CSV table of C-alpha atoms and ligand atoms in Angstrom, one decimal:
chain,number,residue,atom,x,y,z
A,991,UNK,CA,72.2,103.8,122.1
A,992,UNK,CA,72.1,100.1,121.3
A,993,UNK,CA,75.6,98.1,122.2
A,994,UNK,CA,77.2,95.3,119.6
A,995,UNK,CA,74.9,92.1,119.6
A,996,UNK,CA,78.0,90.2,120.2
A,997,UNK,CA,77.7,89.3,124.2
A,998,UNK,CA,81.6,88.9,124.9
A,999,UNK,CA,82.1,92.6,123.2
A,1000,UNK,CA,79.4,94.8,124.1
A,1001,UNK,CA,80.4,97.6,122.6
A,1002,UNK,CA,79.1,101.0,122.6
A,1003,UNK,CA,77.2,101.8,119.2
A,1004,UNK,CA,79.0,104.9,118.4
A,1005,UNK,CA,77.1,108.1,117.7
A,1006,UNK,CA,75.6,108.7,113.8
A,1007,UNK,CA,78.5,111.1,113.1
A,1008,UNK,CA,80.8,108.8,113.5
A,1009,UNK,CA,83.4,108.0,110.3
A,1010,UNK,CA,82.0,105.1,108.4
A,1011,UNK,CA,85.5,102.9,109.6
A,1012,UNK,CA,83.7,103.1,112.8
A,1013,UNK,CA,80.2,102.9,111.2
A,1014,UNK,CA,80.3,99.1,111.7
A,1015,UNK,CA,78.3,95.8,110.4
A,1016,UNK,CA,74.7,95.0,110.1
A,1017,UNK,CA,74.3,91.3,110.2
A,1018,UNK,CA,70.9,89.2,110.9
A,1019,UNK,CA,69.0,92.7,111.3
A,1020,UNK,CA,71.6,93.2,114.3
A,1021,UNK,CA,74.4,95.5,115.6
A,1022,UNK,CA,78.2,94.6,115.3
A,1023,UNK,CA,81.3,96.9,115.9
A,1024,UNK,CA,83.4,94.8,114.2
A,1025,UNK,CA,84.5,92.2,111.6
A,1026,UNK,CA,85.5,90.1,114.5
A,1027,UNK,CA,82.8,90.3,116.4
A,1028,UNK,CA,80.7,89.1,113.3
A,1029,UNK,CA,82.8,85.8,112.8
A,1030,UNK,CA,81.8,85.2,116.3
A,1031,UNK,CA,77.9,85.6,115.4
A,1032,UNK,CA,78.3,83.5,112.7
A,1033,UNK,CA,80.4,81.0,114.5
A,1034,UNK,CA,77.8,80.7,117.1
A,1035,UNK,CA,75.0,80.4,114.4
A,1036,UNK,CA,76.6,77.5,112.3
A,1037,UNK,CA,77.2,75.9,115.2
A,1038,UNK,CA,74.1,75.7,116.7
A,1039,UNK,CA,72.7,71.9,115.9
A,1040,UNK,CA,69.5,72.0,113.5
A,1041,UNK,CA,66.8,69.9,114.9
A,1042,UNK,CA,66.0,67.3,112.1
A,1043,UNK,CA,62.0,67.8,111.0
A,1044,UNK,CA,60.1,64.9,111.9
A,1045,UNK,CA,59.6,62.5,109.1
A,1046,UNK,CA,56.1,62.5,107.8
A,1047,UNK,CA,55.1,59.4,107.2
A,1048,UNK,CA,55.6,57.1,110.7
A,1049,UNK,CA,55.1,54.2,108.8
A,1050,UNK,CA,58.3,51.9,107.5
A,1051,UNK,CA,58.3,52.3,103.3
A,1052,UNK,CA,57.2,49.0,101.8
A,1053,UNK,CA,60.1,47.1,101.2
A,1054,UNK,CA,62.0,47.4,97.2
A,1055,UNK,CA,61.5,43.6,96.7
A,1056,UNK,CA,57.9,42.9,98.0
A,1057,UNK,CA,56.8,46.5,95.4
A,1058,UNK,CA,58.4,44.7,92.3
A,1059,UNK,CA,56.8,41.6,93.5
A,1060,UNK,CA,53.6,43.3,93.5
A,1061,UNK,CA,54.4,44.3,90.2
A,1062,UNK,CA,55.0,41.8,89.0
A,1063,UNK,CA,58.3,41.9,87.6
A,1064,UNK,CA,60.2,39.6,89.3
A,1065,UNK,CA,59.7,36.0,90.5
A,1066,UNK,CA,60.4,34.8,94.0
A,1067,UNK,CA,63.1,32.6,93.2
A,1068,UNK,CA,64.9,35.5,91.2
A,1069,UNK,CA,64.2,37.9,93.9
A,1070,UNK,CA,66.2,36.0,96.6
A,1071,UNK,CA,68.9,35.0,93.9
A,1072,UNK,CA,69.0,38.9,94.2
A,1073,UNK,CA,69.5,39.2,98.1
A,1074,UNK,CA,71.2,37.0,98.2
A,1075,UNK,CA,74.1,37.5,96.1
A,1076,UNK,CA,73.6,41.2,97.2
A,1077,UNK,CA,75.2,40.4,100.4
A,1078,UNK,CA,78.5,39.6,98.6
A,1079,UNK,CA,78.6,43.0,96.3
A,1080,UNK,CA,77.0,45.2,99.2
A,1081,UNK,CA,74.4,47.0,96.7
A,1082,UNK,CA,71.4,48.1,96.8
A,1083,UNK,CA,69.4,45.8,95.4
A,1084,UNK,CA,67.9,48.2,92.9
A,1085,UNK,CA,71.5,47.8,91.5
A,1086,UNK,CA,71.9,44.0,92.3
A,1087,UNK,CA,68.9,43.7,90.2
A,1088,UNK,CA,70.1,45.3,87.2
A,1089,UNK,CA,73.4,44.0,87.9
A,1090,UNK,CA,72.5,40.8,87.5
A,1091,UNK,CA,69.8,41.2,84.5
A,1092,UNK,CA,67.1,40.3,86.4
A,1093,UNK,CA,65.0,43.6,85.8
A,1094,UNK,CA,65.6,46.7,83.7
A,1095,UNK,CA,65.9,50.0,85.2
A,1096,UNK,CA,62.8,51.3,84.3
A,1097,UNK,CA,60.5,49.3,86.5
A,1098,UNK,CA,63.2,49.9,89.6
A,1099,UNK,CA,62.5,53.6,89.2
A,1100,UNK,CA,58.8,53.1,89.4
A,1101,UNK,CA,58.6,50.8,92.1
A,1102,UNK,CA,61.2,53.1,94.2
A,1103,UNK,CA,59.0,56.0,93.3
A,1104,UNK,CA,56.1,54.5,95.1
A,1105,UNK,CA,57.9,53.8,98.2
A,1106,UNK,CA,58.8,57.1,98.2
A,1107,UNK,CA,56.0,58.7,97.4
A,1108,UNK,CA,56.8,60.9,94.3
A,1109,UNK,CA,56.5,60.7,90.7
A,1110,UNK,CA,58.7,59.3,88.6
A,1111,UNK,CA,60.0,60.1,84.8
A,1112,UNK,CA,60.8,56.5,82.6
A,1113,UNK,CA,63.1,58.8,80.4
A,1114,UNK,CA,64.3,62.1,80.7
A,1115,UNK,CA,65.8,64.9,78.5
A,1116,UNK,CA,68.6,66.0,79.7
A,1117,UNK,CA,68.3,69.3,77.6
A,1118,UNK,CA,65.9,70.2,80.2
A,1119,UNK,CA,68.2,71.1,83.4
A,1120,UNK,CA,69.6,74.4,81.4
A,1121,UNK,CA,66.9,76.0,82.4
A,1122,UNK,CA,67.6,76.8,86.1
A,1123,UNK,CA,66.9,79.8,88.1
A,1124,UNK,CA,69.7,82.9,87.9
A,1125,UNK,CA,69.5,82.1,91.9
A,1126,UNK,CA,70.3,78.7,92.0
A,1127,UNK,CA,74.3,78.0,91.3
A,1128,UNK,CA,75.5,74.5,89.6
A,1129,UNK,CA,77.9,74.2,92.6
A,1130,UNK,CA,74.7,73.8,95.0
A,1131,UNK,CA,73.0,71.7,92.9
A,1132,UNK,CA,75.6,69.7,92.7
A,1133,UNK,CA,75.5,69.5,96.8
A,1134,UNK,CA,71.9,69.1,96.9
A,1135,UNK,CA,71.5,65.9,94.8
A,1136,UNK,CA,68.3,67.4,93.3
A,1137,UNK,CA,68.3,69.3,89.8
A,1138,UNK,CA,65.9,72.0,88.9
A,1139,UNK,CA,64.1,71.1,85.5
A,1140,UNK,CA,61.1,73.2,85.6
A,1141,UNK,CA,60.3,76.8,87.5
A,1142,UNK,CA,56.8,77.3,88.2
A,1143,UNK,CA,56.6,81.2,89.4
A,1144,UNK,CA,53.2,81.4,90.1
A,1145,UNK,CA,53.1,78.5,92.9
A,1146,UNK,CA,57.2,79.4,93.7
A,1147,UNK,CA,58.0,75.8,92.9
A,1148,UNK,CA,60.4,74.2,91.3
A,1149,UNK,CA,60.2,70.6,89.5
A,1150,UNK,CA,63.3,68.8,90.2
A,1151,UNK,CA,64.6,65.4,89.2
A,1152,UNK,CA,66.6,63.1,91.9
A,1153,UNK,CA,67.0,59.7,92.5
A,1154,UNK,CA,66.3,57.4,95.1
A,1155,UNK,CA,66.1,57.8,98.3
A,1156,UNK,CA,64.6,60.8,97.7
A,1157,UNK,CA,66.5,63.6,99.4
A,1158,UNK,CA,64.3,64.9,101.5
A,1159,UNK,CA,66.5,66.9,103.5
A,1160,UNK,CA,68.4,68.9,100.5
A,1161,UNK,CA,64.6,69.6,99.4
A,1162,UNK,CA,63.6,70.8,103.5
A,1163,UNK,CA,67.0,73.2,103.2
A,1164,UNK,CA,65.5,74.4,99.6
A,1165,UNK,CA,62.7,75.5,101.2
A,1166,UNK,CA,64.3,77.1,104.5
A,1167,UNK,CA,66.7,78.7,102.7
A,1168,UNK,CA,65.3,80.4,99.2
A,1169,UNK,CA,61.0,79.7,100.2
A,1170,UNK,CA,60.8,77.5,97.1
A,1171,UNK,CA,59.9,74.1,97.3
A,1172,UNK,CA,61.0,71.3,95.6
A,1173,UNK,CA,58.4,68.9,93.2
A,1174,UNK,CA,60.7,65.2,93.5
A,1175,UNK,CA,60.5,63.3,90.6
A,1176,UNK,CA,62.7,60.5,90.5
A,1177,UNK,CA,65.1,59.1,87.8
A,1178,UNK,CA,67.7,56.7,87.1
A,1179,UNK,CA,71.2,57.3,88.6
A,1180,UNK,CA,73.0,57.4,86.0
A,1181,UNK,CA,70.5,60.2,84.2
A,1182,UNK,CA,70.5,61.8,87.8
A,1183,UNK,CA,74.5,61.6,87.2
A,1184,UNK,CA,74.1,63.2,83.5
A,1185,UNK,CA,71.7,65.9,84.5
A,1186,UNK,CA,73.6,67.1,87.8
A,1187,UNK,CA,77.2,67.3,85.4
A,1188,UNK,CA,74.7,69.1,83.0
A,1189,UNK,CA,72.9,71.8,85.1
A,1190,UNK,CA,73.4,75.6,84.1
A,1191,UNK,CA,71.6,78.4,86.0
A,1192,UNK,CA,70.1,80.7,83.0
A,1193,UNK,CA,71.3,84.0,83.3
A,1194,UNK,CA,74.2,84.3,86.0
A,1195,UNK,CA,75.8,87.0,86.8
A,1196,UNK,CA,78.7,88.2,89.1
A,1197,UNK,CA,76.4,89.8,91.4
A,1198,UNK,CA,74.5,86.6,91.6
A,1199,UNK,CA,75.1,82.6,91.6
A,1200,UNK,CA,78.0,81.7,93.1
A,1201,UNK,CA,78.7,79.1,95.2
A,1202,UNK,CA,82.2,78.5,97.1
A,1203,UNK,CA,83.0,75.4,98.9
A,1204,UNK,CA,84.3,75.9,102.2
A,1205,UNK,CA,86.1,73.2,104.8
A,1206,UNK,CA,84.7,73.4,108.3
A,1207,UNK,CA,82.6,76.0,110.4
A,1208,UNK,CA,85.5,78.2,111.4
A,1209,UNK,CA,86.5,78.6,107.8
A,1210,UNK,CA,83.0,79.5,106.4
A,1211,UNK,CA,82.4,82.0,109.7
A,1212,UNK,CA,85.5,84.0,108.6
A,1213,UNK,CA,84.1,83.8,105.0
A,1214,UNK,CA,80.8,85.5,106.3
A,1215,UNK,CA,82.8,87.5,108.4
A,1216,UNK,CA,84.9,89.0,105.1
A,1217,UNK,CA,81.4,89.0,102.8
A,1218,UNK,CA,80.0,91.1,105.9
A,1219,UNK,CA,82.6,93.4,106.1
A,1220,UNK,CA,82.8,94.5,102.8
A,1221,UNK,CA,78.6,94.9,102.3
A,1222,UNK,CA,78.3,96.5,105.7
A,1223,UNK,CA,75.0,94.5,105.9
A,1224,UNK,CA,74.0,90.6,105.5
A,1225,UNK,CA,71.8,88.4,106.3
A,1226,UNK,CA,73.4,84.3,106.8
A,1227,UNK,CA,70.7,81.6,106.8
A,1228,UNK,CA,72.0,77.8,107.1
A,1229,UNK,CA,70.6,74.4,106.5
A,1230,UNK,CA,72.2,71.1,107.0
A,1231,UNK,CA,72.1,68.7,103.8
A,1232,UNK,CA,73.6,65.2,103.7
A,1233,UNK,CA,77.1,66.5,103.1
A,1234,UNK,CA,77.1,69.8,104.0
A,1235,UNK,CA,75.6,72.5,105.4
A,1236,UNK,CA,74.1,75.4,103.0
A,1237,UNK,CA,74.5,78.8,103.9
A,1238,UNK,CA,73.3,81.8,102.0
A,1239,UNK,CA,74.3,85.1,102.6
A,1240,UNK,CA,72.4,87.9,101.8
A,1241,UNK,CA,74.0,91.3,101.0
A,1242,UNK,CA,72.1,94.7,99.8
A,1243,UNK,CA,73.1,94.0,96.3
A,1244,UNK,CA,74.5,90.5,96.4
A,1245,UNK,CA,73.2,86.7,97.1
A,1246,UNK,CA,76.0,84.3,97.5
A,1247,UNK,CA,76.4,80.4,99.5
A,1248,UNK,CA,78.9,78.7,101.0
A,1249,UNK,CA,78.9,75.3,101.3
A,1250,UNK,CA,80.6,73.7,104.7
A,1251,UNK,CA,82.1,70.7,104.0
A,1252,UNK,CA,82.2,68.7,107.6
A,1253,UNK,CA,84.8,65.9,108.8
A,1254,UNK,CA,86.4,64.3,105.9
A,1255,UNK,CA,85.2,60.9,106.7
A,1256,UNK,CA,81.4,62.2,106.6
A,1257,UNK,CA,82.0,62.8,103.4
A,1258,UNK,CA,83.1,59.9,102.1
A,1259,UNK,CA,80.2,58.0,104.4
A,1260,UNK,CA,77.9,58.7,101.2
A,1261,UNK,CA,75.3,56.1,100.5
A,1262,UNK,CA,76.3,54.1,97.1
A,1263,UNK,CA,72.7,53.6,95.3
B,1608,ZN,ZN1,81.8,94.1,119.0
């Protein structure tokens, strides 16, 4: 007669006749007596640190302004003009460069598509990003940074659109978390901006595709704890993205996330392209 997982409870699994008040909550394939003991779980597993993945290339990316030289589309004098005034306005100089005229936005996007090793798309239909997955709500889109344009069932990938840098670790946690991965190609910022306001899962439903935004780990382990409770059986996986951490919760009938906000002023600490 197996005991609640919970280590600080320890309770007796009651016997199989037991009234289903009593019957209590299956949660990661385990054993809890109780909706309390569950928040605990899940309070434990969001706060166990994620070990970042190692990045894959060792090597530094060739730097933004020595790629357009290559290219050829930019001279040296206008290229330190760049940096230099770039130090005043605090861009990047992707944006310094477009800023101040000195090169369009197309050849930016190509040249940071190279350093990161992805493709690139010199225009983009929005139209396209309707199209998501049923699975896939706007609201973590929107969290990811990366918009689903494309599904290809057979290889379980989806094409996505970001911009730069590419977010590598919202595409790791797309993996982890629904065993899709994620085909980068990059765009400009302000068609990345478009497409993310733009994205529509195709065919949501109330059983499936929602997303709720949740402050801190206490918050979202009560959250689980409720969603638990009221399925009787769940399983809660979690990645860390740049802003938050994913969690999806899997019921017997239900798919739902939650994304954790952390500390306010991580939040704001978001990189301005
Ligand atoms: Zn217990």
């Amino acid at each position: 007669m197996p005991r609640c997982a919970d280590v600080s409870c320890g309770r007796w699994r009651p016997e199989v006749l037991a009234p289903r008040w009593a019957s209590g909550i299956r949660f990661n394939g385990r054993w809890y007596c109780s909706r309390t003991c569950v928040e605990h779980a899940a309070r434990a597993g969001l706060d166990t640190p994620a070990v970042p993945a190692a990045p894959a290339v060792a090597l530094p990316p060739l730097k933004l302004g020595v790629l357009l030289r290559h290219l050829g589309v930019i001279s040296e004098a206008d290229l330190n003009r760049a940096l230099e005034s770039q130090r005043q306005t605090g861009l990047r100089l992707g944006a310094e460069l477009q800023r101040l005229g000195l090169v369009p936005a197309e050849p930016i996007v190509r040249a940071l598509a190279a350093q990161g090793g992805v493709s690139y798309l010199p225009a983009f239909d929005i139209g396209r990003v309707t199209r998501g997955p049923a699975w896939l709500p706007a609201d973590t889109v929107r969290a990811l940074g990366v918009v689903p344009f494309e599904v290809d069932e057979a290889r379980k990938t989806l094409r996505v659109v970001c911009s730069a840098p590419v977010p590598r670790t919202a595409m790791r946690a797309l993996l982890k978390l629904t065993g899709w991965s994620a085909e980068a190609y990059l765009i400009e910022d302000e068609l990345l901006q478009q497409s993310l306001r733009a994205y529509r899962p195709v065919h949501a439903t109330a059983q499936i595709g929602e997303a709720i935004t949740v402050a801190g780990v206490a918050a979202a382990a009560a959250r689980v704890a409720d969603t638990a409770l009221a399925g009787r059986a769940l399983t809660m996986k979690s990645a860390r993205c740049d802003r938050y951490t994913w969690v999806r919760l899997e019921g017997p009938s239900h798919v739902s996330d939650l994304l954790v906000s952390r500390a306010p002023e991580r939040i704001n600490a978001r990189r301005s392209v």
